[in-house]
PDB file of C-alpha atoms in Angstrom:
ATOM      1  CA  MET S  29     101.276  94.072 115.362  1.00 41.00           C
ATOM      2  CA  SER S  30     104.884  94.791 116.250  1.00 41.00           C
ATOM      3  CA  THR S  31     107.794  94.989 113.899  1.00 43.00           C
ATOM      4  CA  SER S  32     111.358  96.233 113.855  1.00 50.00           C
ATOM      5  CA  ALA S  33     110.273  99.161 111.650  1.00 63.00           C
ATOM      6  CA  PRO S  34     106.995 101.139 111.544  1.00 73.00           C
ATOM      7  CA  LEU S  35     104.389  99.848 109.147  1.00 89.00           C
ATOM      8  CA  ASP S  36     103.563 102.774 106.876  1.00 92.00           C
ATOM      9  CA  PHE S  37     100.167 101.684 105.543  1.00 96.00           C
ATOM     10  CA  PRO S  38      99.206 105.216 104.456  1.00 96.00           C
ATOM     11  CA  ARG S  39     102.247 105.510 102.211  1.00 96.00           C
ATOM     12  CA  ALA S  40     101.707 102.055 100.736  1.00 97.00           C
ATOM     13  CA  ALA S  41      98.037 102.802 100.120  1.00 97.00           C
ATOM     14  CA  ALA S  42      98.831 106.116  98.463  1.00 96.00           C
ATOM     15  CA  LEU S  43     101.323 104.382  96.154  1.00 96.00           C
ATOM     16  CA  LEU S  44      98.713 101.884  95.093  1.00 97.00           C
ATOM     17  CA  ARG S  45      95.981 104.511  94.634  1.00 96.00           C
ATOM     18  CA  GLU S  46      98.214 106.478  92.251  1.00 95.00           C
ATOM     19  CA  ALA S  47      99.430 103.426  90.225  1.00 95.00           C
ATOM     20  CA  THR S  48      97.921 102.888  86.803  1.00 95.00           C
ATOM     21  CA  ASP S  49     100.031  99.847  85.926  1.00 95.00           C
ATOM     22  CA  VAL S  50     100.815  97.242  88.586  1.00 96.00           C
ATOM     23  CA  THR S  51     102.683  93.920  88.470  1.00 97.00           C
ATOM     24  CA  LEU S  52     102.159  91.754  91.514  1.00 98.00           C
ATOM     25  CA  LEU S  53     104.679  88.974  92.073  1.00 98.00           C
ATOM     26  CA  ALA S  54     104.473  85.862  94.199  1.00 98.00           C
ATOM     27  CA  HIS S  55     107.431  83.650  95.067  1.00 95.00           C
ATOM     28  CA  VAL S  56     108.364  80.586  93.042  1.00 92.00           C
ATOM     29  CA  ARG S  57     106.075  77.629  93.579  1.00 90.00           C
ATOM     30  CA  PRO S  58     103.446  79.932  95.113  1.00 95.00           C
ATOM     31  CA  ASP S  59     101.311  78.776  98.013  1.00 94.00           C
ATOM     32  CA  ALA S  60      97.886  79.990  98.937  1.00 96.00           C
ATOM     33  CA  ASP S  61      99.140  82.921 100.942  1.00 97.00           C
ATOM     34  CA  ALA S  62     101.475  84.217  98.245  1.00 97.00           C
ATOM     35  CA  LEU S  63      99.069  83.852  95.348  1.00 98.00           C
ATOM     36  CA  GLY S  64      95.928  84.590  97.302  1.00 98.00           C
ATOM     37  CA  SER S  65      97.419  87.847  98.645  1.00 98.00           C
ATOM     38  CA  ALA S  66      98.518  88.827  95.108  1.00 98.00           C
ATOM     39  CA  LEU S  67      95.156  88.062  93.598  1.00 98.00           C
ATOM     40  CA  ALA S  68      93.177  89.778  96.326  1.00 98.00           C
ATOM     41  CA  LEU S  69      95.183  93.028  95.977  1.00 98.00           C
ATOM     42  CA  GLY S  70      95.195  92.670  92.196  1.00 98.00           C
ATOM     43  CA  ARG S  71      91.389  92.396  92.018  1.00 98.00           C
ATOM     44  CA  ALA S  72      91.027  95.470  94.203  1.00 98.00           C
ATOM     45  CA  LEU S  73      93.389  97.494  91.990  1.00 98.00           C
ATOM     46  CA  SER S  74      91.807  96.209  88.770  1.00 97.00           C
ATOM     47  CA  ARG S  75      88.356  97.287  89.941  1.00 96.00           C
ATOM     48  CA  ARG S  76      89.787 100.752  90.571  1.00 95.00           C
ATOM     49  CA  GLY S  77      90.802 100.950  86.851  1.00 96.00           C
ATOM     50  CA  ALA S  78      94.462 100.009  86.981  1.00 96.00           C
ATOM     51  CA  THR S  79      96.138  97.637  84.515  1.00 96.00           C
ATOM     52  CA  VAL S  80      97.034  94.662  86.663  1.00 97.00           C
ATOM     53  CA  ARG S  81      98.983  91.421  86.164  1.00 97.00           C
ATOM     54  CA  VAL S  82      99.924  88.703  88.642  1.00 98.00           C
ATOM     55  CA  SER S  83     102.804  86.336  87.974  1.00 98.00           C
ATOM     56  CA  PHE S  84     105.462  84.039  89.427  1.00 98.00           C
ATOM     57  CA  ALA S  85     108.586  82.469  87.903  1.00 96.00           C
ATOM     58  CA  GLU S  86     107.701  78.809  88.316  1.00 92.00           C
ATOM     59  CA  PRO S  87     105.962  76.505  87.697  1.00 91.00           C
ATOM     60  CA  ALA S  88     104.601  77.389  84.306  1.00 92.00           C
ATOM     61  CA  GLU S  89     100.960  77.232  85.466  1.00 93.00           C
ATOM     62  CA  VAL S  90      98.959  78.031  88.602  1.00 95.00           C
ATOM     63  CA  PRO S  91      98.855  75.019  90.922  1.00 92.00           C
ATOM     64  CA  GLU S  92      95.622  73.199  90.316  1.00 92.00           C
ATOM     65  CA  SER S  93      94.391  73.627  93.879  1.00 94.00           C
ATOM     66  CA  LEU S  94      94.705  77.450  93.598  1.00 96.00           C
ATOM     67  CA  ARG S  95      93.165  77.968  90.147  1.00 96.00           C
ATOM     68  CA  GLY S  96      89.757  78.761  91.623  1.00 96.00           C
ATOM     69  CA  LEU S  97      91.202  81.912  93.245  1.00 98.00           C
ATOM     70  CA  ASP S  98      91.903  83.665  89.940  1.00 98.00           C
ATOM     71  CA  VAL S  99      88.367  84.675  89.002  1.00 97.00           C
ATOM     72  CA  ASP S 100      89.541  87.730  87.019  1.00 97.00           C
ATOM     73  CA  ASN S 101      92.214  85.884  84.972  1.00 97.00           C
ATOM     74  CA  LEU S 102      94.903  88.136  86.316  1.00 98.00           C
ATOM     75  CA  VAL S 103      97.676  85.570  86.235  1.00 98.00           C
ATOM     76  CA  VAL S 104     100.012  85.876  83.256  1.00 97.00           C
ATOM     77  CA  PRO S 105     103.016  83.637  82.391  1.00 97.00           C
ATOM     78  CA  ALA S 106     106.373  84.991  83.585  1.00 96.00           C
ATOM     79  CA  ALA S 107     107.511  85.339  79.957  1.00 95.00           C
ATOM     80  CA  GLU S 108     104.664  87.865  79.296  1.00 94.00           C
ATOM     81  CA  VAL S 109     105.502  90.197  82.150  1.00 95.00           C
ATOM     82  CA  PRO S 110     106.834  93.471  80.662  1.00 93.00           C
ATOM     83  CA  PRO S 111     110.419  94.116  81.590  1.00 88.00           C
ATOM     84  CA  SER S 112     109.705  97.590  82.938  1.00 79.00           C
ATOM     85  CA  ALA S 113     106.273  97.638  84.557  1.00 65.00           C
ATOM     86  CA  GLY S 114     104.935 100.638  86.462  1.00 82.00           C
ATOM     87  CA  LEU S 115     104.672  99.660  90.137  1.00 95.00           C
ATOM     88  CA  LEU S 116     106.073  96.335  91.272  1.00 97.00           C
ATOM     89  CA  VAL S 117     104.519  94.655  94.324  1.00 98.00           C
ATOM     90  CA  CYS S 118     106.273  91.597  95.771  1.00 98.00           C
ATOM     91  CA  LEU S 119     104.118  89.540  98.156  1.00 98.00           C
ATOM     92  CA  ASP S 120     105.124  86.854 100.676  1.00 97.00           C
ATOM     93  CA  THR S 121     108.630  86.936  99.133  1.00 95.00           C
ATOM     94  CA  PRO S 122     111.445  87.627 101.609  1.00 92.00           C
ATOM     95  CA  SER S 123     114.330  87.921  99.136  1.00 92.00           C
ATOM     96  CA  PRO S 124     114.895  88.598  95.433  1.00 94.00           C
ATOM     97  CA  SER S 125     116.169  85.036  95.022  1.00 90.00           C
ATOM     98  CA  ARG S 126     112.650  83.770  95.805  1.00 91.00           C
ATOM     99  CA  LEU S 127     111.363  85.590  92.714  1.00 95.00           C
ATOM    100  CA  GLY S 128     113.424  83.269  90.521  1.00 93.00           C
ATOM    101  CA  THR S 129     113.808  84.483  86.952  1.00 95.00           C
ATOM    102  CA  LEU S 130     111.597  87.504  87.658  1.00 96.00           C
ATOM    103  CA  ALA S 131     114.034  89.025  90.093  1.00 95.00           C
ATOM    104  CA  GLY S 132     115.497  91.084  87.236  1.00 94.00           C
ATOM    105  CA  LEU S 133     112.333  93.179  87.228  1.00 95.00           C
ATOM    106  CA  LEU S 134     113.533  94.829  90.464  1.00 95.00           C
ATOM    107  CA  ASP S 135     116.343  96.634  88.598  1.00 90.00           C
ATOM    108  CA  ALA S 136     113.955  98.245  86.101  1.00 87.00           C
ATOM    109  CA  ALA S 137     111.219  99.159  88.582  1.00 89.00           C
ATOM    110  CA  GLY S 138     110.825 102.690  89.871  1.00 85.00           C
ATOM    111  CA  GLU S 139     108.935 101.774  93.002  1.00 93.00           C
ATOM    112  CA  VAL S 140     108.899  98.349  94.662  1.00 96.00           C
ATOM    113  CA  LEU S 141     106.393  97.657  97.428  1.00 97.00           C
ATOM    114  CA  VAL S 142     107.233  94.578  99.524  1.00 98.00           C
ATOM    115  CA  VAL S 143     104.414  93.046 101.637  1.00 98.00           C
ATOM    116  CA  ASP S 144     105.558  90.106 103.668  1.00 97.00           C
ATOM    117  CA  HIS S 145     105.612  88.343 107.046  1.00 95.00           C
ATOM    118  CA  HIS S 146     108.892  86.473 106.861  1.00 91.00           C
ATOM    119  CA  ALA S 147     111.479  87.152 109.584  1.00 84.00           C
ATOM    120  CA  SER S 148     114.161  86.662 106.986  1.00 84.00           C
ATOM    121  CA  ASN S 149     112.919  89.487 104.726  1.00 91.00           C
ATOM    122  CA  LEU S 150     115.821  91.499 103.274  1.00 92.00           C
ATOM    123  CA  ARG S 151     113.859  94.692 102.716  1.00 95.00           C
ATOM    124  CA  TYR S 152     114.853  94.897  99.106  1.00 96.00           C
ATOM    125  CA  GLY S 153     112.115  97.321  98.002  1.00 95.00           C
ATOM    126  CA  THR S 154     111.547 101.026  98.170  1.00 95.00           C
ATOM    127  CA  VAL S 155     108.423 100.749 100.420  1.00 96.00           C
ATOM    128  CA  HIS S 156     107.959  97.933 102.943  1.00 96.00           C
ATOM    129  CA  LEU S 157     105.064  96.423 104.836  1.00 97.00           C
ATOM    130  CA  VAL S 158     107.000  93.698 106.662  1.00 97.00           C
ATOM    131  CA  ASP S 159     105.828  92.256 109.950  1.00 95.00           C
ATOM    132  CA  ASP S 160     107.112  88.926 111.064  1.00 91.00           C
ATOM    133  CA  THR S 161     104.515  88.718 113.811  1.00 92.00           C
ATOM    134  CA  ALA S 162     101.689  88.567 111.219  1.00 95.00           C
ATOM    135  CA  GLU S 163     100.588  84.985 110.776  1.00 95.00           C
ATOM    136  CA  ALA S 164     100.212  85.444 107.019  1.00 96.00           C
ATOM    137  CA  THR S 165     100.855  87.964 104.335  1.00 98.00           C
ATOM    138  CA  ALA S 166      97.091  87.961 103.826  1.00 98.00           C
ATOM    139  CA  VAL S 167      96.755  89.696 107.242  1.00 97.00           C
ATOM    140  CA  LEU S 168      98.811  92.570 105.946  1.00 98.00           C
ATOM    141  CA  VAL S 169      96.970  92.753 102.631  1.00 98.00           C
ATOM    142  CA  LEU S 170      93.629  92.860 104.440  1.00 98.00           C
ATOM    143  CA  ALA S 171      94.913  95.825 106.554  1.00 97.00           C
ATOM    144  CA  LEU S 172      96.178  97.493 103.370  1.00 98.00           C
ATOM    145  CA  LEU S 173      92.810  97.129 101.629  1.00 98.00           C
ATOM    146  CA  ASP S 174      91.120  98.596 104.730  1.00 97.00           C
ATOM    147  CA  GLU S 175      93.548 101.572 104.524  1.00 97.00           C
ATOM    148  CA  MET S 176      92.580 102.029 100.872  1.00 97.00           C
ATOM    149  CA  GLY S 177      88.888 101.845 101.683  1.00 97.00           C
ATOM    150  CA  VAL S 178      88.326  98.769  99.483  1.00 97.00           C
ATOM    151  CA  PRO S 179      85.114  96.912 100.325  1.00 96.00           C
ATOM    152  CA  LEU S 180      85.392  93.142 100.686  1.00 97.00           C
ATOM    153  CA  ASP S 181      83.627  91.092  98.050  1.00 98.00           C
ATOM    154  CA  GLU S 182      83.518  87.294  97.976  1.00 98.00           C
ATOM    155  CA  PRO S 183      86.396  86.791  95.518  1.00 98.00           C
ATOM    156  CA  ILE S 184      88.771  89.071  97.467  1.00 98.00           C
ATOM    157  CA  ALA S 185      87.704  87.494 100.781  1.00 98.00           C
ATOM    158  CA  ARG S 186      88.205  83.977  99.338  1.00 98.00           C
ATOM    159  CA  CYS S 187      91.732  84.764  98.316  1.00 98.00           C
ATOM    160  CA  LEU S 188      92.614  86.188 101.700  1.00 98.00           C
ATOM    161  CA  TYR S 189      90.916  83.355 103.567  1.00 98.00           C
ATOM    162  CA  ALA S 190      92.919  80.825 101.586  1.00 98.00           C
ATOM    163  CA  GLY S 191      96.140  82.483 102.842  1.00 97.00           C
ATOM    164  CA  LEU S 192      94.902  82.589 106.389  1.00 97.00           C
ATOM    165  CA  VAL S 193      93.689  79.035 106.681  1.00 97.00           C
ATOM    166  CA  THR S 194      96.854  77.600 105.213  1.00 95.00           C
ATOM    167  CA  ASP S 195      99.489  79.724 106.924  1.00 93.00           C
ATOM    168  CA  THR S 196      97.887  79.328 110.347  1.00 93.00           C
ATOM    169  CA  GLY S 197      97.543  75.550 110.144  1.00 89.00           C
ATOM    170  CA  GLY S 198      93.765  75.709 109.988  1.00 92.00           C
ATOM    171  CA  PHE S 199      93.777  78.624 112.526  1.00 94.00           C
ATOM    172  CA  ARG S 200      95.639  76.577 115.134  1.00 89.00           C
ATOM    173  CA  ARG S 201      98.352  79.290 115.193  1.00 88.00           C
ATOM    174  CA  ALA S 202      96.013  82.284 114.846  1.00 93.00           C
ATOM    175  CA  ARG S 203      95.609  85.093 117.363  1.00 94.00           C
ATOM    176  CA  PRO S 204      92.196  86.464 118.340  1.00 97.00           C
ATOM    177  CA  SER S 205      92.623  89.359 115.927  1.00 96.00           C
ATOM    178  CA  THR S 206      93.191  86.902 113.033  1.00 96.00           C
ATOM    179  CA  HIS S 207      90.063  84.955 113.993  1.00 97.00           C
ATOM    180  CA  ARG S 208      88.177  88.220 113.854  1.00 97.00           C
ATOM    181  CA  ALA S 209      89.642  88.924 110.416  1.00 97.00           C
ATOM    182  CA  ALA S 210      88.552  85.469 109.302  1.00 98.00           C
ATOM    183  CA  ALA S 211      85.043  86.206 110.516  1.00 98.00           C
ATOM    184  CA  ARG S 212      84.970  89.315 108.312  1.00 98.00           C
ATOM    185  CA  LEU S 213      85.960  87.170 105.324  1.00 98.00           C
ATOM    186  CA  LEU S 214      83.245  84.597 106.098  1.00 98.00           C
ATOM    187  CA  GLU S 215      80.709  87.442 106.413  1.00 98.00           C
ATOM    188  CA  ALA S 216      81.773  88.537 102.882  1.00 98.00           C
ATOM    189  CA  GLY S 217      80.561  85.234 101.536  1.00 98.00           C
ATOM    190  CA  VAL S 218      83.419  82.710 101.784  1.00 98.00           C
ATOM    191  CA  ASP S 219      82.360  79.063 102.009  1.00 98.00           C
ATOM    192  CA  PRO S 220      85.079  77.668 104.325  1.00 97.00           C
ATOM    193  CA  ASP S 221      84.276  74.027 103.839  1.00 97.00           C
ATOM    194  CA  ARG S 222      84.435  74.305 100.045  1.00 96.00           C
ATOM    195  CA  LEU S 223      87.534  76.386 100.034  1.00 97.00           C
ATOM    196  CA  ALA S 224      89.407  74.098 102.452  1.00 94.00           C
ATOM    197  CA  ARG S 225      88.527  71.113 100.330  1.00 94.00           C
ATOM    198  CA  GLU S 226      89.760  72.744  97.113  1.00 94.00           C
ATOM    199  CA  VAL S 227      92.961  74.190  98.563  1.00 94.00           C
ATOM    200  CA  ILE S 228      93.942  71.609 101.241  1.00 92.00           C
ATOM    201  CA  ASP S 229      92.031  68.403 101.355  1.00 90.00           C
ATOM    202  CA  ASP S 230      91.364  67.395  97.731  1.00 91.00           C
ATOM    203  CA  HIS S 231      93.889  64.921  96.385  1.00 92.00           C
ATOM    204  CA  PRO S 232      93.968  62.578  93.387  1.00 93.00           C
ATOM    205  CA  PHE S 233      94.210  58.881  94.098  1.00 96.00           C
ATOM    206  CA  ALA S 234      97.874  58.984  93.002  1.00 96.00           C
ATOM    207  CA  TRP S 235      98.578  60.911  96.215  1.00 96.00           C
ATOM    208  CA  LEU S 236      98.076  57.739  98.263  1.00 96.00           C
ATOM    209  CA  PRO S 237     100.809  55.543  96.602  1.00 97.00           C
ATOM    210  CA  MET S 238     103.092  58.568  96.483  1.00 97.00           C
ATOM    211  CA  LEU S 239     102.604  59.138 100.191  1.00 97.00           C
ATOM    212  CA  SER S 240     103.136  55.471 100.894  1.00 97.00           C
ATOM    213  CA  ALA S 241     106.481  55.510  99.109  1.00 97.00           C
ATOM    214  CA  VAL S 242     107.613  58.648 100.837  1.00 98.00           C
ATOM    215  CA  LEU S 243     106.600  57.382 104.314  1.00 97.00           C
ATOM    216  CA  ALA S 244     108.650  54.261 103.708  1.00 98.00           C
ATOM    217  CA  THR S 245     111.748  56.536 103.727  1.00 98.00           C
ATOM    218  CA  ALA S 246     110.821  58.264 107.011  1.00 98.00           C
ATOM    219  CA  ARG S 247     113.344  58.018 109.789  1.00 98.00           C
ATOM    220  CA  LEU S 248     113.262  59.243 113.386  1.00 98.00           C
ATOM    221  CA  GLU S 249     116.456  60.541 115.036  1.00 98.00           C
ATOM    222  CA  PRO S 250     115.582  61.203 118.684  1.00 98.00           C
ATOM    223  CA  ASP S 251     119.002  62.666 119.533  1.00 98.00           C
ATOM    224  CA  ALA S 252     119.152  65.089 116.616  1.00 98.00           C
ATOM    225  CA  ALA S 253     117.986  68.706 116.642  1.00 98.00           C
ATOM    226  CA  GLN S 254     119.749  69.408 119.937  1.00 98.00           C
ATOM    227  CA  GLY S 255     118.152  66.371 121.553  1.00 98.00           C
ATOM    228  CA  PHE S 256     114.597  67.460 120.719  1.00 98.00           C
ATOM    229  CA  GLY S 257     114.216  64.936 117.911  1.00 98.00           C
ATOM    230  CA  LEU S 258     114.230  65.045 114.112  1.00 98.00           C
ATOM    231  CA  VAL S 259     112.004  63.175 111.744  1.00 98.00           C
ATOM    232  CA  HIS S 260     112.789  63.267 107.995  1.00 98.00           C
ATOM    233  CA  ALA S 261     111.703  61.794 104.704  1.00 98.00           C
ATOM    234  CA  VAL S 262     112.758  61.983 101.059  1.00 98.00           C
ATOM    235  CA  VAL S 263     110.690  62.594  97.894  1.00 98.00           C
ATOM    236  CA  THR S 264     112.551  61.575  94.831  1.00 97.00           C
ATOM    237  CA  ALA S 265     111.750  62.981  91.407  1.00 97.00           C
ATOM    238  CA  GLU S 266     110.546  59.594  90.313  1.00 96.00           C
ATOM    239  CA  VAL S 267     108.064  59.321  93.160  1.00 96.00           C
ATOM    240  CA  ALA S 268     106.910  62.942  92.717  1.00 96.00           C
ATOM    241  CA  ALA S 269     106.328  62.545  88.967  1.00 95.00           C
ATOM    242  CA  SER S 270     102.887  60.934  89.482  1.00 92.00           C
ATOM    243  CA  VAL S 271     101.331  63.868  91.457  1.00 94.00           C
ATOM    244  CA  ARG S 272     100.852  67.593  91.446  1.00 91.00           C
ATOM    245  CA  LEU S 273     103.204  70.078  93.058  1.00 88.00           C
ATOM    246  CA  GLU S 274     100.808  70.672  95.914  1.00 89.00           C
ATOM    247  CA  GLU S 275     100.842  66.992  96.859  1.00 93.00           C
ATOM    248  CA  VAL S 276     104.653  67.037  97.155  1.00 94.00           C
ATOM    249  CA  GLU S 277     104.630  70.287  99.150  1.00 91.00           C
ATOM    250  CA  GLY S 278     102.078  68.852 101.527  1.00 91.00           C
ATOM    251  CA  VAL S 279     104.163  65.833 102.560  1.00 96.00           C
ATOM    252  CA  VAL S 280     105.866  67.804 105.370  1.00 96.00           C
ATOM    253  CA  ASP S 281     102.456  68.346 107.040  1.00 92.00           C
ATOM    254  CA  VAL S 282     102.095  64.587 107.380  1.00 96.00           C
ATOM    255  CA  ILE S 283     105.663  64.012 108.574  1.00 97.00           C
ATOM    256  CA  ARG S 284     105.400  66.849 111.181  1.00 96.00           C
ATOM    257  CA  SER S 285     102.673  64.963 113.064  1.00 95.00           C
ATOM    258  CA  THR S 286     105.371  62.710 114.631  1.00 97.00           C
ATOM    259  CA  ARG S 287     105.047  63.145 118.407  1.00 96.00           C
ATOM    260  CA  GLU S 288     108.658  62.333 119.209  1.00 97.00           C
ATOM    261  CA  ALA S 289     110.243  64.978 116.960  1.00 98.00           C
ATOM    262  CA  GLU S 290     110.507  68.709 117.479  1.00 98.00           C
ATOM    263  CA  VAL S 291     111.576  69.222 113.829  1.00 98.00           C
ATOM    264  CA  ALA S 292     110.280  67.639 110.667  1.00 98.00           C
ATOM    265  CA  VAL S 293     112.257  67.826 107.454  1.00 98.00           C
ATOM    266  CA  VAL S 294     111.389  66.743 103.932  1.00 98.00           C
ATOM    267  CA  LEU S 295     113.891  66.699 101.050  1.00 98.00           C
ATOM    268  CA  LYS S 296     112.310  67.020  97.599  1.00 98.00           C
ATOM    269  CA  GLU S 297     114.374  66.303  94.536  1.00 97.00           C
ATOM    270  CA  GLN S 298     114.278  69.202  92.070  1.00 93.00           C
ATOM    271  CA  ALA S 299     117.020  67.960  89.708  1.00 94.00           C
ATOM    272  CA  PRO S 300     119.833  65.409  90.002  1.00 96.00           C
ATOM    273  CA  GLY S 301     121.843  66.413  93.010  1.00 97.00           C
ATOM    274  CA  GLU S 302     119.513  69.323  93.958  1.00 96.00           C
ATOM    275  CA  TRP S 303     117.029  69.099  96.839  1.00 97.00           C
ATOM    276  CA  SER S 304     114.413  71.554  98.089  1.00 95.00           C
ATOM    277  CA  VAL S 305     114.223  71.278 101.896  1.00 97.00           C
ATOM    278  CA  SER S 306     111.126  72.017 103.988  1.00 96.00           C
ATOM    279  CA  PHE S 307     111.565  72.562 107.721  1.00 97.00           C
ATOM    280  CA  ARG S 308     108.753  72.518 110.330  1.00 96.00           C
ATOM    281  CA  ALA S 309     109.152  72.895 114.075  1.00 96.00           C
ATOM    282  CA  ILE S 310     106.773  72.699 117.017  1.00 95.00           C
ATOM    283  CA  GLY S 311     108.110  75.533 119.073  1.00 94.00           C
ATOM    284  CA  LYS S 312     111.538  74.979 120.575  1.00 97.00           C
ATOM    285  CA  ILE S 313     113.953  75.497 117.629  1.00 97.00           C
ATOM    286  CA  ASP S 314     114.151  78.480 115.194  1.00 95.00           C
ATOM    287  CA  VAL S 315     114.228  76.633 111.899  1.00 96.00           C
ATOM    288  CA  SER S 316     114.364  79.892 109.944  1.00 92.00           C
ATOM    289  CA  GLN S 317     117.899  80.337 111.194  1.00 94.00           C
ATOM    290  CA  ALA S 318     118.801  76.767 110.249  1.00 96.00           C
ATOM    291  CA  ALA S 319     117.415  77.376 106.755  1.00 94.00           C
ATOM    292  CA  ARG S 320     119.183  80.741 106.493  1.00 91.00           C
ATOM    293  CA  SER S 321     122.540  79.137 107.318  1.00 95.00           C
ATOM    294  CA  LEU S 322     121.966  76.943 104.197  1.00 95.00           C
ATOM    295  CA  GLY S 323     121.061  79.858 101.986  1.00 90.00           C
ATOM    296  CA  GLY S 324     117.314  79.832 102.572  1.00 88.00           C
ATOM    297  CA  GLY S 325     114.953  81.406 105.096  1.00 85.00           C
ATOM    298  CA  GLY S 326     111.375  81.552 106.249  1.00 85.00           C
ATOM    299  CA  HIS S 327     109.522  81.631 109.545  1.00 86.00           C
ATOM    300  CA  ARG S 328     110.699  80.554 112.954  1.00 89.00           C
ATOM    301  CA  LEU S 329     108.570  77.404 112.808  1.00 91.00           C
ATOM    302  CA  ALA S 330     108.389  76.907 109.009  1.00 91.00           C
ATOM    303  CA  ALA S 331     111.274  77.506 106.598  1.00 91.00           C
ATOM    304  CA  GLY S 332     113.026  76.161 103.543  1.00 91.00           C
ATOM    305  CA  CYS S 333     116.248  76.109 101.560  1.00 92.00           C
ATOM    306  CA  THR S 334     118.040  74.233  98.763  1.00 94.00           C
ATOM    307  CA  VAL S 335     120.922  71.807  99.213  1.00 97.00           C
ATOM    308  CA  HIS S 336     123.108  69.914  96.821  1.00 97.00           C
ATOM    309  CA  GLY S 337     124.603  66.467  96.720  1.00 98.00           C
ATOM    310  CA  THR S 338     122.996  63.155  97.580  1.00 97.00           C
ATOM    311  CA  ALA S 339     119.987  62.979  99.850  1.00 97.00           C
ATOM    312  CA  GLU S 340     122.239  61.764 102.708  1.00 97.00           C
ATOM    313  CA  GLU S 341     124.673  64.580 102.158  1.00 98.00           C
ATOM    314  CA  GLY S 342     121.775  67.000 102.244  1.00 98.00           C
ATOM    315  CA  LEU S 343     120.557  65.469 105.471  1.00 98.00           C
ATOM    316  CA  ALA S 344     123.990  65.859 106.998  1.00 98.00           C
ATOM    317  CA  LEU S 345     123.903  69.587 106.219  1.00 98.00           C
ATOM    318  CA  VAL S 346     120.418  69.800 107.789  1.00 98.00           C
ATOM    319  CA  ARG S 347     121.556  68.024 110.958  1.00 98.00           C
ATOM    320  CA  ARG S 348     124.501  70.394 111.424  1.00 98.00           C
ATOM    321  CA  ALA S 349     122.295  73.455 110.791  1.00 98.00           C
ATOM    322  CA  LEU S 350     119.726  72.329 113.334  1.00 98.00           C
ATOM    323  CA  ALA S 351     122.459  71.566 115.847  1.00 98.00           C
ATOM    324  CA  GLU S 352     123.531  75.226 115.689  1.00 97.00           C
ATOM    325  CA  ALA S 353     120.074  76.836 115.375  1.00 97.00           C
ATOM    326  CA  PRO S 354     118.987  79.115 118.251  1.00 96.00           C
ATOM    327  CA  LEU S 355     116.350  77.945 120.674  1.00 97.00           C
ATOM    328  CA  LEU S 356     113.036  79.820 121.034  1.00 94.00           C
ATOM    329  CA  ASN S 357     111.879  81.193 124.319  1.00 79.00           C
TER     330      ASN S 357
END
């Protein structure tokens, strides 16, 4: 791994070994990498005798597709997180704003360990394991557990595998070292077919009419995104009301399959006049910079932000941001 600053695994491991009370935070609307990383590290610390809690600001409950990862019942509602916990660990969260209402915990925390793989990470903690070349935060957590001498059991391995399989696009974007890491997790007992079905492939029937309605809004703009092509779709609150959060978040993975577009964008209505935007790119445009220019951030090929106004006004902002985004080598 390479990074702009040395990765001090020994210091992070020592901090965790000494901690007796640990709060692990994932970003709002946690995905498998964020929550899986938090639960894997949380289980390891709990088994060492520490008091451990895992939380996130929203939604109020763990997404249904990820509930099977919390075998130790470590997740607590945001309202039950003590205002001044011992050690605070923020996982897969590049900025305090992504912690939502829990960002205030940073002010009261003595030590804050940030473990993340986003290029847009603001290094807001006191100790950082940040590597934007890592395909998933789970990669860094696995290395941290190795540094701590924690043996892999099936629940820990399952949490980490969930992060790997989702953030690498089913290992399509994984390096040889990450495939080797996945092999270790499988050897620890993970059932990859069952996990993939629970986390990725299992949808209620309501997903089909929702997807149909969203695809009807899809538009291709071949000249947008600096001439590389843009495909976009809109998910209104009314359409999203019939399905789970994970179904809405997964729409961009369908849209991105468009051959003629370098960039796929999905606008998801969060409130009247407020849209959460998901960007995906194939490999020519740095969408993290486009998202950052709109107040968001993320990875070079996968990012997000929030825009305001009508859907068309939001799309206008997205077009301009993509027109100015740097190209990738």
